[in-house]
């Protein structure tokens, strides 16, 4: 099984991060998780998760209980301010990184190599080690700065995945919509899943 860095930033769409974590857990993959301070605000606002953003003892366990994390894969949490954490180095064995949801702020930081926090630093590592980096971006409409940053990163091989669910699989619930986006990310990583019904053509 593989190990992925999952970074949660302060864009709307906390359901995408929750469902991504649950899918990776269900499929038996290890997760190294980090959440920015605005990311915590959105988890609180959208999922009513009252997580103390400063972390602390038992923090990992709190996260696991919110997610109903099943045994079988590892969830390890890292403070987003800790730019000396294990995942801030290319020597850490990881198979890729997903920023979900990804703000325009973090997009810009990654595009210029700012490494202002652990999210941007870990993404910088993915770029230098040529490992998969997937940004699940959430903003609308996009301005020219957003589009320029996306194009620059796409040219470097970064996967730009707007949080834009399709409707051809006839979603019935909000989870169906979120899982479409999660499934598209798993497709990019070559991970088998059945999160949505694939298009079979017009009948
Ligand atoms: C409730 C809420 C929703 C937000 N939604 C978005 C969003 O969808 N996209 C975005 O780029 N920024 C959004 N923001 C603004 C970012 O949180 C803000 O730019 C922040 O500085 C990003 O920091 P981060 O990238 O380190 O998490 C939102 C802020 C709040 C409080």
Short mmCIF file of N, CA, C and O in Angstrom, two decimals, residues 36-84:
data_model
loop_
_atom_site.label_atom_id
_atom_site.label_comp_id
_atom_site.label_asym_id
_atom_site.label_seq_id
_atom_site.Cartn_x
_atom_site.Cartn_y
_atom_site.Cartn_z
N UNK A 36 -3.93 23.79 7.37
CA UNK A 36 -3.57 25.19 7.69
C UNK A 36 -4.58 25.77 8.69
O UNK A 36 -5.67 25.22 8.87
N UNK A 37 -4.22 26.91 9.26
CA UNK A 37 -5.14 27.54 10.22
C UNK A 37 -6.49 27.88 9.56
O UNK A 37 -7.55 27.53 10.09
N UNK A 38 -6.49 28.53 8.37
CA UNK A 38 -7.78 28.74 7.69
C UNK A 38 -8.48 27.41 7.36
O UNK A 38 -9.71 27.33 7.34
N UNK A 39 -7.69 26.36 7.11
CA UNK A 39 -8.27 25.04 6.86
C UNK A 39 -9.10 24.58 8.05
O UNK A 39 -10.21 24.04 7.88
N UNK A 40 -8.58 24.80 9.25
CA UNK A 40 -9.35 24.45 10.46
C UNK A 40 -10.64 25.25 10.54
O UNK A 40 -11.68 24.73 10.95
N UNK A 41 -10.55 26.54 10.17
CA UNK A 41 -11.76 27.39 10.23
C UNK A 41 -12.86 26.83 9.33
O UNK A 41 -14.03 26.81 9.70
N UNK A 42 -12.46 26.37 8.14
CA UNK A 42 -13.46 25.85 7.21
C UNK A 42 -13.99 24.49 7.68
O UNK A 42 -15.19 24.21 7.55
N UNK A 43 -13.13 23.65 8.25
CA UNK A 43 -13.62 22.38 8.80
C UNK A 43 -14.67 22.64 9.88
O UNK A 43 -15.67 21.94 9.98
N UNK A 44 -14.40 23.69 10.66
CA UNK A 44 -15.36 24.04 11.73
C UNK A 44 -16.66 24.57 11.13
O UNK A 44 -17.75 24.16 11.51
N UNK A 45 -16.52 25.47 10.15
CA UNK A 45 -17.71 26.12 9.57
C UNK A 45 -18.57 25.14 8.77
O UNK A 45 -19.79 25.20 8.83
N UNK A 46 -17.92 24.23 8.02
CA UNK A 46 -18.69 23.41 7.09
C UNK A 46 -19.04 22.02 7.62
O UNK A 46 -20.02 21.43 7.20
N UNK A 47 -18.18 21.48 8.51
CA UNK A 47 -18.46 20.13 9.04
C UNK A 47 -18.77 20.16 10.53
O UNK A 47 -19.00 19.11 11.12
N UNK A 48 -18.72 21.36 11.12
CA UNK A 48 -18.91 21.52 12.57
C UNK A 48 -17.88 20.71 13.37
O UNK A 48 -18.19 20.21 14.45
N UNK A 49 -16.68 20.57 12.81
CA UNK A 49 -15.61 19.89 13.53
C UNK A 49 -14.88 20.92 14.39
O UNK A 49 -14.20 21.81 13.86
N UNK A 50 -15.01 20.81 15.67
CA UNK A 50 -14.41 21.79 16.55
C UNK A 50 -13.01 21.34 16.96
O UNK A 50 -12.75 20.98 18.10
N UNK A 51 -12.09 21.38 15.98
CA UNK A 51 -10.71 20.93 16.23
C UNK A 51 -9.85 22.11 16.63
O UNK A 51 -9.85 23.14 15.96
N UNK A 52 -9.07 22.00 17.71
CA UNK A 52 -8.16 23.08 18.06
C UNK A 52 -7.02 23.13 17.04
O UNK A 52 -6.30 22.16 16.86
N UNK A 53 -6.88 24.25 16.34
CA UNK A 53 -5.93 24.28 15.22
C UNK A 53 -4.48 24.18 15.67
O UNK A 53 -3.60 23.83 14.92
N UNK A 54 -4.23 24.47 16.95
CA UNK A 54 -2.84 24.42 17.42
C UNK A 54 -2.40 23.00 17.75
O UNK A 54 -1.27 22.78 18.16
N UNK A 55 -3.24 22.03 17.55
CA UNK A 55 -2.81 20.65 17.73
C UNK A 55 -2.68 20.27 19.19
O UNK A 55 -3.54 20.60 19.99
N UNK A 56 -1.62 19.56 19.52
CA UNK A 56 -1.41 19.15 20.91
C UNK A 56 -1.60 17.67 21.10
O UNK A 56 -1.88 16.93 20.16
N UNK A 57 -1.44 17.26 22.35
CA UNK A 57 -1.50 15.84 22.70
C UNK A 57 -2.87 15.26 22.33
O UNK A 57 -3.90 15.86 22.56
N UNK A 58 -2.86 14.10 21.73
CA UNK A 58 -4.12 13.43 21.41
C UNK A 58 -4.79 13.98 20.16
O UNK A 58 -5.89 13.56 19.81
N UNK A 59 -4.14 14.93 19.51
CA UNK A 59 -4.75 15.58 18.35
C UNK A 59 -5.04 14.59 17.23
O UNK A 59 -6.10 14.60 16.62
N UNK A 60 -4.04 13.72 16.99
CA UNK A 60 -4.19 12.68 15.96
C UNK A 60 -5.44 11.84 16.22
O UNK A 60 -6.21 11.53 15.33
N UNK A 61 -5.60 11.48 17.49
CA UNK A 61 -6.74 10.62 17.87
C UNK A 61 -8.07 11.36 17.67
O UNK A 61 -9.07 10.77 17.28
N UNK A 62 -8.06 12.68 17.96
CA UNK A 62 -9.29 13.47 17.76
C UNK A 62 -9.70 13.43 16.29
O UNK A 62 -10.86 13.20 15.95
N UNK A 63 -8.71 13.65 15.44
CA UNK A 63 -8.98 13.62 14.00
C UNK A 63 -9.54 12.26 13.59
O UNK A 63 -10.51 12.16 12.84
N UNK A 64 -8.88 11.21 14.10
CA UNK A 64 -9.32 9.86 13.73
C UNK A 64 -10.76 9.61 14.16
O UNK A 64 -11.52 8.97 13.45
N UNK A 65 -11.12 10.12 15.33
CA UNK A 65 -12.48 9.85 15.78
C UNK A 65 -13.49 10.64 14.95
O UNK A 65 -14.57 10.14 14.65
N UNK A 66 -13.15 11.87 14.52
CA UNK A 66 -14.05 12.60 13.63
C UNK A 66 -14.26 11.85 12.31
O UNK A 66 -15.31 11.90 11.70
N UNK A 67 -13.19 11.19 11.87
CA UNK A 67 -13.26 10.49 10.58
C UNK A 67 -13.75 9.05 10.71
O UNK A 67 -13.96 8.39 9.70
N UNK A 68 -13.91 8.57 11.96
CA UNK A 68 -14.20 7.14 12.19
C UNK A 68 -13.16 6.30 11.46
O UNK A 68 -13.49 5.38 10.69
N UNK A 69 -11.88 6.65 11.66
CA UNK A 69 -10.76 6.01 10.98
C UNK A 69 -10.71 4.53 11.32
O UNK A 69 -10.71 4.15 12.49
N UNK A 70 -10.69 3.68 10.30
CA UNK A 70 -10.64 2.23 10.51
C UNK A 70 -9.20 1.77 10.63
O UNK A 70 -8.32 2.31 9.96
N UNK A 71 -8.98 0.74 11.43
CA UNK A 71 -7.64 0.15 11.53
C UNK A 71 -7.25 -0.38 10.14
O UNK A 71 -8.11 -0.66 9.33
N UNK A 72 -5.97 -0.47 9.88
CA UNK A 72 -5.55 -1.02 8.59
C UNK A 72 -4.69 -0.07 7.82
O UNK A 72 -3.91 -0.47 6.97
N UNK A 73 -4.82 1.22 8.11
CA UNK A 73 -3.89 2.18 7.51
C UNK A 73 -3.58 3.25 8.54
O UNK A 73 -4.33 3.45 9.50
N UNK A 74 -2.46 3.94 8.31
CA UNK A 74 -1.95 4.90 9.29
C UNK A 74 -2.41 6.31 8.96
O UNK A 74 -2.43 6.70 7.79
N UNK A 75 -2.78 7.07 9.99
CA UNK A 75 -3.03 8.50 9.82
C UNK A 75 -2.10 9.23 10.77
O UNK A 75 -2.19 9.07 11.98
N UNK A 76 -1.19 10.03 10.20
CA UNK A 76 -0.24 10.75 11.04
C UNK A 76 -0.40 12.25 10.77
O UNK A 76 -0.36 12.66 9.61
N UNK A 77 -0.62 13.01 11.83
CA UNK A 77 -0.89 14.43 11.68
C UNK A 77 0.37 15.27 11.94
O UNK A 77 1.12 15.01 12.88
N UNK A 78 0.57 16.30 11.13
CA UNK A 78 1.71 17.22 11.29
C UNK A 78 1.20 18.65 11.35
O UNK A 78 0.37 19.06 10.51
N UNK A 79 1.71 19.43 12.30
CA UNK A 79 1.37 20.85 12.42
C UNK A 79 1.85 21.58 11.17
O UNK A 79 3.01 21.44 10.77
N UNK A 80 0.97 22.38 10.56
CA UNK A 80 1.32 23.04 9.29
C UNK A 80 2.43 24.07 9.45
O UNK A 80 3.06 24.49 8.48
N UNK A 81 2.70 24.49 10.70
CA UNK A 81 3.79 25.46 10.93
C UNK A 81 5.14 24.79 11.05
O UNK A 81 6.18 25.46 11.06
N UNK A 82 5.13 23.45 11.16
CA UNK A 82 6.37 22.71 11.41
C UNK A 82 7.10 22.41 10.10
O UNK A 82 7.00 21.31 9.56
N UNK A 83 7.87 23.39 9.63
CA UNK A 83 8.55 23.19 8.35
C UNK A 83 9.77 22.26 8.49
O UNK A 83 10.45 21.98 7.50
N UNK A 84 9.99 21.79 9.71
CA UNK A 84 11.05 20.80 9.93
C UNK A 84 10.49 19.39 10.06
O UNK A 84 11.22 18.46 10.40
#
